[in-house]
Amino acid sequence: MIKFTLTPDVYPVTFLVLVGAWEDEEALKFMRKHGGLEKGSTVEPPEFDGCMCELPSALMIWIKEVPFTPGHLSMLSHEACHAVFAMARQLGVGYTREAEEFHCYMNQYLIRNTLANVGKALDKKEYDAEQAEKAAAAKPKAKAKRKR
């Protein structure tokens, strides 16, 4: 499970982004922390591979798969659009010709920062696995004792 928060500098809103299995206990804890679930409760997974939920303290984007294929990137874009529309409603920004740039820039912000954070998380996992391998290889092997 990859999870992180995004908070734009210029707007009072927090986005939670989760990538991975909905049923993952980390995901449920993350949702509870931000007021999306009561302690001990669970929620049925969506029937689709992504969703956007309005939680009391944040807007949450969830996608099932890492967004590196055309299908998964388009799912991220779809859910980011829902999040931007929800944010606009909260801020009182209508969908007008004059507000198009707001919507476009926020969608761009969500996708760019989600991909950057997912990439960092995947790089860290790869780095941690490489470091563990190197550490294991560097450990001196215990000599077997001979029986007499």
PDB file of N, CA, C and O in Angstrom, residues 64-129:
ATOM      1  N   LYS A  64      -6.587   1.219  -7.313  1.00  0.00           N
ATOM      2  CA  LYS A  64      -6.162  -0.142  -6.983  1.00  0.00           C
ATOM      3  C   LYS A  64      -4.744  -0.454  -7.438  1.00  0.00           C
ATOM      4  O   LYS A  64      -4.004  -1.139  -6.758  1.00  0.00           O
ATOM      5  N   GLU A  65      -4.373   0.040  -8.605  1.00  0.00           N
ATOM      6  CA  GLU A  65      -3.076  -0.312  -9.191  1.00  0.00           C
ATOM      7  C   GLU A  65      -2.170   0.896  -9.315  1.00  0.00           C
ATOM      8  O   GLU A  65      -2.640   2.022  -9.450  1.00  0.00           O
ATOM      9  N   VAL A  66      -0.870   0.644  -9.300  1.00  0.00           N
ATOM     10  CA  VAL A  66       0.107   1.708  -9.525  1.00  0.00           C
ATOM     11  C   VAL A  66      -0.159   2.306 -10.909  1.00  0.00           C
ATOM     12  O   VAL A  66      -0.283   1.576 -11.889  1.00  0.00           O
ATOM     13  N   PRO A  67      -0.269   3.635 -11.003  1.00  0.00           N
ATOM     14  CA  PRO A  67      -0.696   4.260 -12.260  1.00  0.00           C
ATOM     15  C   PRO A  67       0.418   4.437 -13.301  1.00  0.00           C
ATOM     16  O   PRO A  67       0.859   5.542 -13.578  1.00  0.00           O
ATOM     17  N   PHE A  68       0.868   3.316 -13.894  1.00  0.00           N
ATOM     18  CA  PHE A  68       1.900   3.411 -14.921  1.00  0.00           C
ATOM     19  C   PHE A  68       1.476   2.801 -16.249  1.00  0.00           C
ATOM     20  O   PHE A  68       2.277   2.721 -17.164  1.00  0.00           O
ATOM     21  N   THR A  69       0.225   2.386 -16.382  1.00  0.00           N
ATOM     22  CA  THR A  69      -0.279   1.917 -17.674  1.00  0.00           C
ATOM     23  C   THR A  69      -1.330   2.932 -18.141  1.00  0.00           C
ATOM     24  O   THR A  69      -1.870   3.688 -17.322  1.00  0.00           O
ATOM     25  N   PRO A  70      -1.645   2.951 -19.436  1.00  0.00           N
ATOM     26  CA  PRO A  70      -2.680   3.897 -19.895  1.00  0.00           C
ATOM     27  C   PRO A  70      -3.998   3.755 -19.139  1.00  0.00           C
ATOM     28  O   PRO A  70      -4.617   4.758 -18.770  1.00  0.00           O
ATOM     29  N   GLY A  71      -4.424   2.539 -18.878  1.00  0.00           N
ATOM     30  CA  GLY A  71      -5.680   2.331 -18.146  1.00  0.00           C
ATOM     31  C   GLY A  71      -5.631   2.864 -16.729  1.00  0.00           C
ATOM     32  O   GLY A  71      -6.575   3.506 -16.253  1.00  0.00           O
ATOM     33  N   HIS A  72      -4.517   2.627 -16.034  1.00  0.00           N
ATOM     34  CA  HIS A  72      -4.417   3.083 -14.648  1.00  0.00           C
ATOM     35  C   HIS A  72      -4.163   4.585 -14.566  1.00  0.00           C
ATOM     36  O   HIS A  72      -4.635   5.248 -13.635  1.00  0.00           O
ATOM     37  N   LEU A  73      -3.430   5.132 -15.533  1.00  0.00           N
ATOM     38  CA  LEU A  73      -3.252   6.588 -15.568  1.00  0.00           C
ATOM     39  C   LEU A  73      -4.581   7.293 -15.828  1.00  0.00           C
ATOM     40  O   LEU A  73      -4.879   8.322 -15.222  1.00  0.00           O
ATOM     41  N   SER A  74      -5.388   6.724 -16.714  1.00  0.00           N
ATOM     42  CA  SER A  74      -6.688   7.343 -16.984  1.00  0.00           C
ATOM     43  C   SER A  74      -7.608   7.218 -15.774  1.00  0.00           C
ATOM     44  O   SER A  74      -8.415   8.116 -15.501  1.00  0.00           O
ATOM     45  N   MET A  75      -7.477   6.131 -15.003  1.00  0.00           N
ATOM     46  CA  MET A  75      -8.256   5.984 -13.757  1.00  0.00           C
ATOM     47  C   MET A  75      -7.844   7.070 -12.769  1.00  0.00           C
ATOM     48  O   MET A  75      -8.692   7.714 -12.140  1.00  0.00           O
ATOM     49  N   LEU A  76      -6.540   7.310 -12.630  1.00  0.00           N
ATOM     50  CA  LEU A  76      -6.062   8.373 -11.747  1.00  0.00           C
ATOM     51  C   LEU A  76      -6.610   9.722 -12.194  1.00  0.00           C
ATOM     52  O   LEU A  76      -7.101  10.512 -11.376  1.00  0.00           O
ATOM     53  N   SER A  77      -6.558   9.996 -13.481  1.00  0.00           N
ATOM     54  CA  SER A  77      -7.071  11.265 -14.004  1.00  0.00           C
ATOM     55  C   SER A  77      -8.558  11.420 -13.710  1.00  0.00           C
ATOM     56  O   SER A  77      -9.024  12.490 -13.305  1.00  0.00           O
ATOM     57  N   HIS A  78      -9.313  10.350 -13.897  1.00  0.00           N
ATOM     58  CA  HIS A  78     -10.758  10.357 -13.645  1.00  0.00           C
ATOM     59  C   HIS A  78     -11.039  10.713 -12.179  1.00  0.00           C
ATOM     60  O   HIS A  78     -11.848  11.600 -11.872  1.00  0.00           O
ATOM     61  N   GLU A  79     -10.356  10.019 -11.264  1.00  0.00           N
ATOM     62  CA  GLU A  79     -10.598  10.254  -9.830  1.00  0.00           C
ATOM     63  C   GLU A  79     -10.087  11.628  -9.404  1.00  0.00           C
ATOM     64  O   GLU A  79     -10.681  12.279  -8.551  1.00  0.00           O
ATOM     65  N   ALA A  80      -8.988  12.088 -10.015  1.00  0.00           N
ATOM     66  CA  ALA A  80      -8.490  13.433  -9.713  1.00  0.00           C
ATOM     67  C   ALA A  80      -9.517  14.489 -10.123  1.00  0.00           C
ATOM     68  O   ALA A  80      -9.715  15.480  -9.410  1.00  0.00           O
ATOM     69  N   CYS A  81     -10.178  14.281 -11.252  1.00  0.00           N
ATOM     70  CA  CYS A  81     -11.244  15.221 -11.676  1.00  0.00           C
ATOM     71  C   CYS A  81     -12.355  15.290 -10.636  1.00  0.00           C
ATOM     72  O   CYS A  81     -12.814  16.384 -10.280  1.00  0.00           O
ATOM     73  N   HIS A  82     -12.782  14.124 -10.133  1.00  0.00           N
ATOM     74  CA  HIS A  82     -13.814  14.123  -9.085  1.00  0.00           C
ATOM     75  C   HIS A  82     -13.334  14.913  -7.866  1.00  0.00           C
ATOM     76  O   HIS A  82     -14.102  15.684  -7.272  1.00  0.00           O
ATOM     77  N   ALA A  83     -12.061  14.717  -7.475  1.00  0.00           N
ATOM     78  CA  ALA A  83     -11.519  15.409  -6.305  1.00  0.00           C
ATOM     79  C   ALA A  83     -11.489  16.918  -6.536  1.00  0.00           C
ATOM     80  O   ALA A  83     -11.811  17.699  -5.631  1.00  0.00           O
ATOM     81  N   VAL A  84     -11.115  17.338  -7.732  1.00  0.00           N
ATOM     82  CA  VAL A  84     -11.072  18.778  -8.038  1.00  0.00           C
ATOM     83  C   VAL A  84     -12.476  19.372  -8.013  1.00  0.00           C
ATOM     84  O   VAL A  84     -12.688  20.466  -7.478  1.00  0.00           O
ATOM     85  N   PHE A  85     -13.453  18.660  -8.564  1.00  0.00           N
ATOM     86  CA  PHE A  85     -14.833  19.163  -8.520  1.00  0.00           C
ATOM     87  C   PHE A  85     -15.321  19.287  -7.073  1.00  0.00           C
ATOM     88  O   PHE A  85     -15.977  20.265  -6.706  1.00  0.00           O
ATOM     89  N   ALA A  86     -14.982  18.296  -6.226  1.00  0.00           N
ATOM     90  CA  ALA A  86     -15.380  18.354  -4.815  1.00  0.00           C
ATOM     91  C   ALA A  86     -14.700  19.532  -4.115  1.00  0.00           C
ATOM     92  O   ALA A  86     -15.331  20.268  -3.345  1.00  0.00           O
ATOM     93  N   MET A  87     -13.428  19.729  -4.402  1.00  0.00           N
ATOM     94  CA  MET A  87     -12.700  20.854  -3.823  1.00  0.00           C
ATOM     95  C   MET A  87     -13.329  22.174  -4.252  1.00  0.00           C
ATOM     96  O   MET A  87     -13.522  23.083  -3.435  1.00  0.00           O
ATOM     97  N   ALA A  88     -13.648  22.280  -5.527  1.00  0.00           N
ATOM     98  CA  ALA A  88     -14.264  23.505  -6.053  1.00  0.00           C
ATOM     99  C   ALA A  88     -15.595  23.787  -5.348  1.00  0.00           C
ATOM    100  O   ALA A  88     -15.880  24.934  -4.983  1.00  0.00           O
ATOM    101  N   ARG A  89     -16.400  22.741  -5.144  1.00  0.00           N
ATOM    102  CA  ARG A  89     -17.676  22.919  -4.427  1.00  0.00           C
ATOM    103  C   ARG A  89     -17.422  23.454  -3.019  1.00  0.00           C
ATOM    104  O   ARG A  89     -18.093  24.366  -2.549  1.00  0.00           O
ATOM    105  N   GLN A  90     -16.429  22.854  -2.327  1.00  0.00           N
ATOM    106  CA  GLN A  90     -16.116  23.280  -0.960  1.00  0.00           C
ATOM    107  C   GLN A  90     -15.662  24.740  -0.913  1.00  0.00           C
ATOM    108  O   GLN A  90     -15.956  25.454   0.041  1.00  0.00           O
ATOM    109  N   LEU A  91     -14.948  25.176  -1.937  1.00  0.00           N
ATOM    110  CA  LEU A  91     -14.413  26.536  -1.975  1.00  0.00           C
ATOM    111  C   LEU A  91     -15.366  27.539  -2.631  1.00  0.00           C
ATOM    112  O   LEU A  91     -15.081  28.725  -2.679  1.00  0.00           O
ATOM    113  N   GLY A  92     -16.478  27.036  -3.175  1.00  0.00           N
ATOM    114  CA  GLY A  92     -17.439  27.911  -3.827  1.00  0.00           C
ATOM    115  C   GLY A  92     -17.014  28.354  -5.220  1.00  0.00           C
ATOM    116  O   GLY A  92     -17.466  29.380  -5.708  1.00  0.00           O
ATOM    117  N   VAL A  93     -16.159  27.554  -5.856  1.00  0.00           N
ATOM    118  CA  VAL A  93     -15.716  27.863  -7.219  1.00  0.00           C
ATOM    119  C   VAL A  93     -16.630  27.109  -8.184  1.00  0.00           C
ATOM    120  O   VAL A  93     -16.690  25.880  -8.157  1.00  0.00           O
ATOM    121  N   GLY A  94     -17.333  27.824  -9.014  1.00  0.00           N
ATOM    122  CA  GLY A  94     -18.215  27.178  -9.976  1.00  0.00           C
ATOM    123  C   GLY A  94     -17.444  26.659 -11.175  1.00  0.00           C
ATOM    124  O   GLY A  94     -16.249  26.908 -11.331  1.00  0.00           O
ATOM    125  N   TYR A  95     -18.143  25.924 -12.013  1.00  0.00           N
ATOM    126  CA  TYR A  95     -17.497  25.469 -13.244  1.00  0.00           C
ATOM    127  C   TYR A  95     -17.931  26.411 -14.359  1.00  0.00           C
ATOM    128  O   TYR A  95     -18.982  26.258 -14.955  1.00  0.00           O
ATOM    129  N   THR A  96     -17.106  27.405 -14.590  1.00  0.00           N
ATOM    130  CA  THR A  96     -17.376  28.404 -15.620  1.00  0.00           C
ATOM    131  C   THR A  96     -16.141  28.529 -16.504  1.00  0.00           C
ATOM    132  O   THR A  96     -15.075  28.001 -16.178  1.00  0.00           O
ATOM    133  N   ARG A  97     -16.307  29.232 -17.588  1.00  0.00           N
ATOM    134  CA  ARG A  97     -15.172  29.470 -18.490  1.00  0.00           C
ATOM    135  C   ARG A  97     -14.017  30.131 -17.730  1.00  0.00           C
ATOM    136  O   ARG A  97     -12.857  29.770 -17.903  1.00  0.00           O
ATOM    137  N   GLU A  98     -14.350  31.069 -16.858  1.00  0.00           N
ATOM    138  CA  GLU A  98     -13.330  31.789 -16.092  1.00  0.00           C
ATOM    139  C   GLU A  98     -12.623  30.867 -15.086  1.00  0.00           C
ATOM    140  O   GLU A  98     -11.489  31.131 -14.700  1.00  0.00           O
ATOM    141  N   ALA A  99     -13.295  29.827 -14.636  1.00  0.00           N
ATOM    142  CA  ALA A  99     -12.724  28.938 -13.622  1.00  0.00           C
ATOM    143  C   ALA A  99     -12.033  27.711 -14.224  1.00  0.00           C
ATOM    144  O   ALA A  99     -11.531  26.869 -13.486  1.00  0.00           O
ATOM    145  N   GLU A 100     -11.989  27.625 -15.541  1.00  0.00           N
ATOM    146  CA  GLU A 100     -11.373  26.457 -16.180  1.00  0.00           C
ATOM    147  C   GLU A 100      -9.925  26.254 -15.738  1.00  0.00           C
ATOM    148  O   GLU A 100      -9.506  25.129 -15.480  1.00  0.00           O
ATOM    149  N   GLU A 101      -9.151  27.349 -15.670  1.00  0.00           N
ATOM    150  CA  GLU A 101      -7.743  27.208 -15.289  1.00  0.00           C
ATOM    151  C   GLU A 101      -7.602  26.650 -13.876  1.00  0.00           C
ATOM    152  O   GLU A 101      -6.712  25.855 -13.609  1.00  0.00           O
ATOM    153  N   PHE A 102      -8.472  27.077 -12.958  1.00  0.00           N
ATOM    154  CA  PHE A 102      -8.456  26.523 -11.596  1.00  0.00           C
ATOM    155  C   PHE A 102      -8.583  25.008 -11.656  1.00  0.00           C
ATOM    156  O   PHE A 102      -7.790  24.277 -11.073  1.00  0.00           O
ATOM    157  N   HIS A 103      -9.603  24.534 -12.368  1.00  0.00           N
ATOM    158  CA  HIS A 103      -9.841  23.092 -12.468  1.00  0.00           C
ATOM    159  C   HIS A 103      -8.676  22.373 -13.142  1.00  0.00           C
ATOM    160  O   HIS A 103      -8.229  21.320 -12.666  1.00  0.00           O
ATOM    161  N   CYS A 104      -8.171  22.933 -14.226  1.00  0.00           N
ATOM    162  CA  CYS A 104      -7.077  22.296 -14.961  1.00  0.00           C
ATOM    163  C   CYS A 104      -5.794  22.253 -14.141  1.00  0.00           C
ATOM    164  O   CYS A 104      -5.114  21.223 -14.089  1.00  0.00           O
ATOM    165  N   TYR A 105      -5.441  23.371 -13.505  1.00  0.00           N
ATOM    166  CA  TYR A 105      -4.217  23.403 -12.703  1.00  0.00           C
ATOM    167  C   TYR A 105      -4.302  22.455 -11.504  1.00  0.00           C
ATOM    168  O   TYR A 105      -3.324  21.782 -11.166  1.00  0.00           O
ATOM    169  N   MET A 106      -5.454  22.396 -10.868  1.00  0.00           N
ATOM    170  CA  MET A 106      -5.581  21.490  -9.717  1.00  0.00           C
ATOM    171  C   MET A 106      -5.515  20.027 -10.158  1.00  0.00           C
ATOM    172  O   MET A 106      -4.924  19.196  -9.475  1.00  0.00           O
ATOM    173  N   ASN A 107      -6.114  19.706 -11.297  1.00  0.00           N
ATOM    174  CA  ASN A 107      -6.022  18.344 -11.816  1.00  0.00           C
ATOM    175  C   ASN A 107      -4.559  18.011 -12.131  1.00  0.00           C
ATOM    176  O   ASN A 107      -4.067  16.932 -11.794  1.00  0.00           O
ATOM    177  N   GLN A 108      -3.870  18.951 -12.761  1.00  0.00           N
ATOM    178  CA  GLN A 108      -2.449  18.767 -13.069  1.00  0.00           C
ATOM    179  C   GLN A 108      -1.638  18.574 -11.782  1.00  0.00           C
ATOM    180  O   GLN A 108      -0.776  17.698 -11.700  1.00  0.00           O
ATOM    181  N   TYR A 109      -1.922  19.384 -10.767  1.00  0.00           N
ATOM    182  CA  TYR A 109      -1.237  19.284  -9.479  1.00  0.00           C
ATOM    183  C   TYR A 109      -1.414  17.886  -8.877  1.00  0.00           C
ATOM    184  O   TYR A 109      -0.444  17.267  -8.428  1.00  0.00           O
ATOM    185  N   LEU A 110      -2.646  17.402  -8.864  1.00  0.00           N
ATOM    186  CA  LEU A 110      -2.917  16.084  -8.278  1.00  0.00           C
ATOM    187  C   LEU A 110      -2.199  14.967  -9.035  1.00  0.00           C
ATOM    188  O   LEU A 110      -1.573  14.103  -8.420  1.00  0.00           O
ATOM    189  N   ILE A 111      -2.278  14.983 -10.339  1.00  0.00           N
ATOM    190  CA  ILE A 111      -1.662  13.906 -11.116  1.00  0.00           C
ATOM    191  C   ILE A 111      -0.134  13.978 -11.008  1.00  0.00           C
ATOM    192  O   ILE A 111       0.527  12.973 -10.736  1.00  0.00           O
ATOM    193  N   ARG A 112       0.439  15.157 -11.193  1.00  0.00           N
ATOM    194  CA  ARG A 112       1.903  15.309 -11.123  1.00  0.00           C
ATOM    195  C   ARG A 112       2.425  14.865  -9.756  1.00  0.00           C
ATOM    196  O   ARG A 112       3.384  14.085  -9.654  1.00  0.00           O
ATOM    197  N   ASN A 113       1.791  15.328  -8.683  1.00  0.00           N
ATOM    198  CA  ASN A 113       2.279  14.999  -7.345  1.00  0.00           C
ATOM    199  C   ASN A 113       1.990  13.559  -6.944  1.00  0.00           C
ATOM    200  O   ASN A 113       2.767  12.956  -6.202  1.00  0.00           O
ATOM    201  N   THR A 114       0.892  13.003  -7.432  1.00  0.00           N
ATOM    202  CA  THR A 114       0.629  11.588  -7.165  1.00  0.00           C
ATOM    203  C   THR A 114       1.690  10.726  -7.843  1.00  0.00           C
ATOM    204  O   THR A 114       2.279   9.836  -7.214  1.00  0.00           O
ATOM    205  N   LEU A 115       1.967  10.982  -9.109  1.00  0.00           N
ATOM    206  CA  LEU A 115       2.989  10.199  -9.813  1.00  0.00           C
ATOM    207  C   LEU A 115       4.361  10.365  -9.164  1.00  0.00           C
ATOM    208  O   LEU A 115       5.104   9.384  -9.019  1.00  0.00           O
ATOM    209  N   ALA A 116       4.701  11.573  -8.739  1.00  0.00           N
ATOM    210  CA  ALA A 116       5.990  11.805  -8.081  1.00  0.00           C
ATOM    211  C   ALA A 116       6.084  11.027  -6.768  1.00  0.00           C
ATOM    212  O   ALA A 116       7.100  10.381  -6.487  1.00  0.00           O
ATOM    213  N   ASN A 117       5.030  11.058  -5.964  1.00  0.00           N
ATOM    214  CA  ASN A 117       5.041  10.351  -4.677  1.00  0.00           C
ATOM    215  C   ASN A 117       5.033   8.843  -4.851  1.00  0.00           C
ATOM    216  O   ASN A 117       5.699   8.124  -4.107  1.00  0.00           O
ATOM    217  N   VAL A 118       4.289   8.350  -5.820  1.00  0.00           N
ATOM    218  CA  VAL A 118       4.290   6.909  -6.093  1.00  0.00           C
ATOM    219  C   VAL A 118       5.678   6.480  -6.552  1.00  0.00           C
ATOM    220  O   VAL A 118       6.209   5.461  -6.096  1.00  0.00           O
ATOM    221  N   GLY A 119       6.278   7.274  -7.439  1.00  0.00           N
ATOM    222  CA  GLY A 119       7.629   6.957  -7.901  1.00  0.00           C
ATOM    223  C   GLY A 119       8.632   6.905  -6.755  1.00  0.00           C
ATOM    224  O   GLY A 119       9.449   5.987  -6.665  1.00  0.00           O
ATOM    225  N   LYS A 120       8.566   7.878  -5.849  1.00  0.00           N
ATOM    226  CA  LYS A 120       9.464   7.889  -4.681  1.00  0.00           C
ATOM    227  C   LYS A 120       9.244   6.657  -3.814  1.00  0.00           C
ATOM    228  O   LYS A 120      10.196   6.046  -3.328  1.00  0.00           O
ATOM    229  N   ALA A 121       7.976   6.307  -3.591  1.00  0.00           N
ATOM    230  CA  ALA A 121       7.670   5.143  -2.763  1.00  0.00           C
ATOM    231  C   ALA A 121       8.208   3.862  -3.393  1.00  0.00           C
ATOM    232  O   ALA A 121       8.781   3.013  -2.704  1.00  0.00           O
ATOM    233  N   LEU A 122       8.046   3.736  -4.691  1.00  0.00           N
ATOM    234  CA  LEU A 122       8.553   2.541  -5.373  1.00  0.00           C
ATOM    235  C   LEU A 122      10.076   2.521  -5.373  1.00  0.00           C
ATOM    236  O   LEU A 122      10.682   1.471  -5.168  1.00  0.00           O
ATOM    237  N   ASP A 123      10.724   3.669  -5.584  1.00  0.00           N
ATOM    238  CA  ASP A 123      12.182   3.746  -5.527  1.00  0.00           C
ATOM    239  C   ASP A 123      12.688   3.367  -4.152  1.00  0.00           C
ATOM    240  O   ASP A 123      13.682   2.668  -4.006  1.00  0.00           O
ATOM    241  N   LYS A 124      11.992   3.828  -3.094  1.00  0.00           N
ATOM    242  CA  LYS A 124      12.406   3.520  -1.730  1.00  0.00           C
ATOM    243  C   LYS A 124      12.291   2.026  -1.458  1.00  0.00           C
ATOM    244  O   LYS A 124      13.186   1.436  -0.876  1.00  0.00           O
ATOM    245  N   LYS A 125      11.194   1.413  -1.914  1.00  0.00           N
ATOM    246  CA  LYS A 125      11.040  -0.031  -1.712  1.00  0.00           C
ATOM    247  C   LYS A 125      12.158  -0.788  -2.418  1.00  0.00           C
ATOM    248  O   LYS A 125      12.726  -1.727  -1.878  1.00  0.00           O
ATOM    249  N   GLU A 126      12.465  -0.367  -3.638  1.00  0.00           N
ATOM    250  CA  GLU A 126      13.536  -1.008  -4.395  1.00  0.00           C
ATOM    251  C   GLU A 126      14.876  -0.782  -3.686  1.00  0.00           C
ATOM    252  O   GLU A 126      15.669  -1.695  -3.534  1.00  0.00           O
ATOM    253  N   TYR A 127      15.110   0.447  -3.210  1.00  0.00           N
ATOM    254  CA  TYR A 127      16.344   0.777  -2.504  1.00  0.00           C
ATOM    255  C   TYR A 127      16.448  -0.045  -1.222  1.00  0.00           C
ATOM    256  O   TYR A 127      17.500  -0.612  -0.925  1.00  0.00           O
ATOM    257  N   ASP A 128      15.360  -0.119  -0.443  1.00  0.00           N
ATOM    258  CA  ASP A 128      15.374  -0.883   0.802  1.00  0.00           C
ATOM    259  C   ASP A 128      15.669  -2.361   0.539  1.00  0.00           C
ATOM    260  O   ASP A 128      16.411  -2.989   1.291  1.00  0.00           O
ATOM    261  N   ALA A 129      15.088  -2.915  -0.535  1.00  0.00           N
ATOM    262  CA  ALA A 129      15.333  -4.318  -0.871  1.00  0.00           C
ATOM    263  C   ALA A 129      16.796  -4.525  -1.261  1.00  0.00           C
ATOM    264  O   ALA A 129      17.427  -5.506  -0.845  1.00  0.00           O
TER     265      ALA A 129
END
